[in-house]
Short mmCIF file of C-alpha atoms and ligand atoms in Angstrom, two decimals:
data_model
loop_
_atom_site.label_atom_id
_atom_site.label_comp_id
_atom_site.label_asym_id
_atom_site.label_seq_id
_atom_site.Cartn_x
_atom_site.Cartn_y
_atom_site.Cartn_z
CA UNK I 4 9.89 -19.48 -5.67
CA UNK I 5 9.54 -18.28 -1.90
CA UNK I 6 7.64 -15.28 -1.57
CA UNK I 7 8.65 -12.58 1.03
CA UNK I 8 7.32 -9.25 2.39
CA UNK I 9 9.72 -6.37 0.92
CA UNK I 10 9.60 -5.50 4.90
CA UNK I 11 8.48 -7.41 8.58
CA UNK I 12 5.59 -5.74 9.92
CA UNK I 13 4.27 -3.92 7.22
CA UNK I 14 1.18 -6.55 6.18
CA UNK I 15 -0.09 -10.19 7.26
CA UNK I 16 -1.50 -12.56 4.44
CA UNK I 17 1.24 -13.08 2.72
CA UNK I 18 -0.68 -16.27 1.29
CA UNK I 19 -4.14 -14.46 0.64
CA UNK I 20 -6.24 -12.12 2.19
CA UNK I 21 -3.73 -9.42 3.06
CA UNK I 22 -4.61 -6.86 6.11
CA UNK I 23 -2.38 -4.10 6.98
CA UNK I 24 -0.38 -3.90 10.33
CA UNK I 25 -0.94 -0.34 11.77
CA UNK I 26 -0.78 1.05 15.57
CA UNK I 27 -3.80 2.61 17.52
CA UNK I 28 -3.62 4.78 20.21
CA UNK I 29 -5.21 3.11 23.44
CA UNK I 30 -5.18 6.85 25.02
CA UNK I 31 -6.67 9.15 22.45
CA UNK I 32 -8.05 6.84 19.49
CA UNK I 33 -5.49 7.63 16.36
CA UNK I 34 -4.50 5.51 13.81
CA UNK I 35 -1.13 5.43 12.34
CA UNK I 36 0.58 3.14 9.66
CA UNK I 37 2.82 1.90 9.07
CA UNK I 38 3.18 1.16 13.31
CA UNK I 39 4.49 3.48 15.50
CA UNK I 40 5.60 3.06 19.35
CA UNK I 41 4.74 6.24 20.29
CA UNK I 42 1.56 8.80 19.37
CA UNK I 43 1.72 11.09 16.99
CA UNK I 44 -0.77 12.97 18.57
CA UNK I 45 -0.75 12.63 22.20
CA UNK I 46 2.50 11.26 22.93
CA UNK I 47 1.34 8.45 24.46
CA UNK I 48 3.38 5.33 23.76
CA UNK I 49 0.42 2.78 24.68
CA UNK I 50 0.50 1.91 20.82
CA UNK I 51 -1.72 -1.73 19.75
CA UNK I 52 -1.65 -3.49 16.94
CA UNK I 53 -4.40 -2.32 15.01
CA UNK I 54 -5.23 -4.08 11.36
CA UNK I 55 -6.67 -2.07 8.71
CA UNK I 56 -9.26 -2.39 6.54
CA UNK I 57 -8.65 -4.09 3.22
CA UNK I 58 -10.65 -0.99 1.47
CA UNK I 59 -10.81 2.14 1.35
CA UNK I 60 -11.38 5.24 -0.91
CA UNK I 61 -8.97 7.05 -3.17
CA UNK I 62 -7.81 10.26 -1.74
CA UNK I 63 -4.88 11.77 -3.88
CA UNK I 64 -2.47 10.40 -6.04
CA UNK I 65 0.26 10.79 -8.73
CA UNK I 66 1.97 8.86 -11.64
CA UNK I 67 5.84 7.75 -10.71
CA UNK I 68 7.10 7.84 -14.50
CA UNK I 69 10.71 7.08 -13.39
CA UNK I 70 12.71 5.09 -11.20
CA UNK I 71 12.83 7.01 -7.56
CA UNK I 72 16.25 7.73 -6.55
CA UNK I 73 17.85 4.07 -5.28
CA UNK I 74 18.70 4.37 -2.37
CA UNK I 75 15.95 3.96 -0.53
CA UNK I 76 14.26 2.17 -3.95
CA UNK I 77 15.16 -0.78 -4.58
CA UNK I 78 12.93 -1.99 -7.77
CA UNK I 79 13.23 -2.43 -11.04
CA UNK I 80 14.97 0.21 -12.71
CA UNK I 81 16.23 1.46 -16.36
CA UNK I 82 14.31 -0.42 -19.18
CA UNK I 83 12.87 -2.87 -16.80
CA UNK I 84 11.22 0.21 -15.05
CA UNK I 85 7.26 0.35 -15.00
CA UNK I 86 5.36 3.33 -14.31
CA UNK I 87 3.03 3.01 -11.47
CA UNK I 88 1.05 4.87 -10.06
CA UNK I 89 0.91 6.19 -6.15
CA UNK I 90 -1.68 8.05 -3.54
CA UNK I 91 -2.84 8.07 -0.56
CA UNK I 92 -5.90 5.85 0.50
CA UNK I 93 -8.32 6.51 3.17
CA UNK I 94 -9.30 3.46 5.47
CA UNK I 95 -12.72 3.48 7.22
CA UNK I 96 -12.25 7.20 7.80
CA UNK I 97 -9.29 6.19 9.91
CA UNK I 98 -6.17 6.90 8.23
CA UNK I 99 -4.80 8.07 5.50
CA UNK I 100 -2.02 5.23 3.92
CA UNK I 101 0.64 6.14 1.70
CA UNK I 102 0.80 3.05 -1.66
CA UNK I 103 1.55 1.91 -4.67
CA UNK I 104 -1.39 1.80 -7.38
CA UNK I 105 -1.41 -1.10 -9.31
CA UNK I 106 -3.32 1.42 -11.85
CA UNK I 107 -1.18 4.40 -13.37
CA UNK I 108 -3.38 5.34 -16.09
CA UNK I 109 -5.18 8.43 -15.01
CA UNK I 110 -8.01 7.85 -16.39
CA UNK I 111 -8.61 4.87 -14.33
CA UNK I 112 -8.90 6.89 -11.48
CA UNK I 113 -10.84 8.81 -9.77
CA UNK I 114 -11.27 10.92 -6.25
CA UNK I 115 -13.24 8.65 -3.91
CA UNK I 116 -13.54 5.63 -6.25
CA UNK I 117 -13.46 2.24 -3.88
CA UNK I 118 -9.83 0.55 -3.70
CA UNK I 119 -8.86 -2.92 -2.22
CA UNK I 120 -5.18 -3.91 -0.75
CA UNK I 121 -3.43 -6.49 -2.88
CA UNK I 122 -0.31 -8.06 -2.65
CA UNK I 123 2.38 -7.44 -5.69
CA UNK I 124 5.33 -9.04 -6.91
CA UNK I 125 8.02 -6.03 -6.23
CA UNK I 126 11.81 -7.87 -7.25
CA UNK I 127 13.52 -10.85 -7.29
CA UNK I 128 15.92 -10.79 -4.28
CA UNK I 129 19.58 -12.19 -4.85
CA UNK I 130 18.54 -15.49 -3.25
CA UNK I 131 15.92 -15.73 -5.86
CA UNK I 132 12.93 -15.02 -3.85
CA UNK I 133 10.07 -12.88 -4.79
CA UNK I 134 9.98 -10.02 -2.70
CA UNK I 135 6.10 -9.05 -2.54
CA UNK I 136 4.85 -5.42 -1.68
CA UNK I 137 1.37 -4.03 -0.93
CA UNK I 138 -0.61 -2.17 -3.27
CA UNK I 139 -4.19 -0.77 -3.67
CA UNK I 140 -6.34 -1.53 -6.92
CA UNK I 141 -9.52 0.01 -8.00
CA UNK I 142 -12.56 -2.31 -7.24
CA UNK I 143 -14.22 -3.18 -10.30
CA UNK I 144 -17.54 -2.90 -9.88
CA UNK I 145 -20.16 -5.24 -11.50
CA UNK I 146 -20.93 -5.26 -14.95
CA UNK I 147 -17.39 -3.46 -15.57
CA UNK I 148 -15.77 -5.13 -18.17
CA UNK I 149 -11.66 -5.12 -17.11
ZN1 ZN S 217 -2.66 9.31 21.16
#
């Protein structure tokens, strides 16, 4: 089975060690992701490739407990539907990302615990390939029994 990113430019690694593709501003500093060509904050359109850090801390989050509305999702749905959880991450006091949780049990998490990207099966495309998404997961720390 071929794996392939559920979109270009969203991640690199698609074999192991995934980073994050975001944009930094070469004018005023900010980091954005996914990329942007122009600033949020200044305007300026001198956007770089900038790749995040593969951890980060938990910021917010929620529990998606049904399909989203399709379009734009384009997972599982019905009985083959999983909950899963989602939040926002914070990246080397950079940025703030947007993600999937591979955890949705509340209790699991935690404001500020330490979470690492992964890379998750997300479908099957119609050509049979696996389409992969990113996701954060809560590093287990030693001594934690899983
Ligand atoms: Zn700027």
């Amino acid at each position: 089975m071929t794996r392939i990113p559920v979109a270009e430019g969203l991640f690199t690694g698609l074999d192991g060690d995934p980073q994050l593709i975001g944009s930094r501003c070469t004018a005023c500093g900010i980091v954005t992701f996914p990329a942007q060509d122009s600033c949020p904050r200044c305007a300026s359109t001198e956007m770089a490739e900038h790749l995040l850090a593969q951890r980060g801390r938990l910021w917010a989050w929620t529990t998606q407990e049904f399909p989203p509305p399709s379009p734009p999702y384009s997972g599982p749905g019905g009985r083959d539907f999983v909950p899963f959880g989602v939040g926002f991450v914070e990246l080397a006091d950079e940025v703030k990302v947007e993600t999937r949780l591979t955890e949705s049990d509340p209790d699991a998490l935690a404001p500020g615990i330490e979470m690492e990207l992964v890379l998750v099966p997300f479908r099957t495309d119609d050509d049979g390939n696996e389409v992969v998404t990113f996701a954060f997961r809560p590093v287990r720390r030693e001594g934690t029994s899983t």
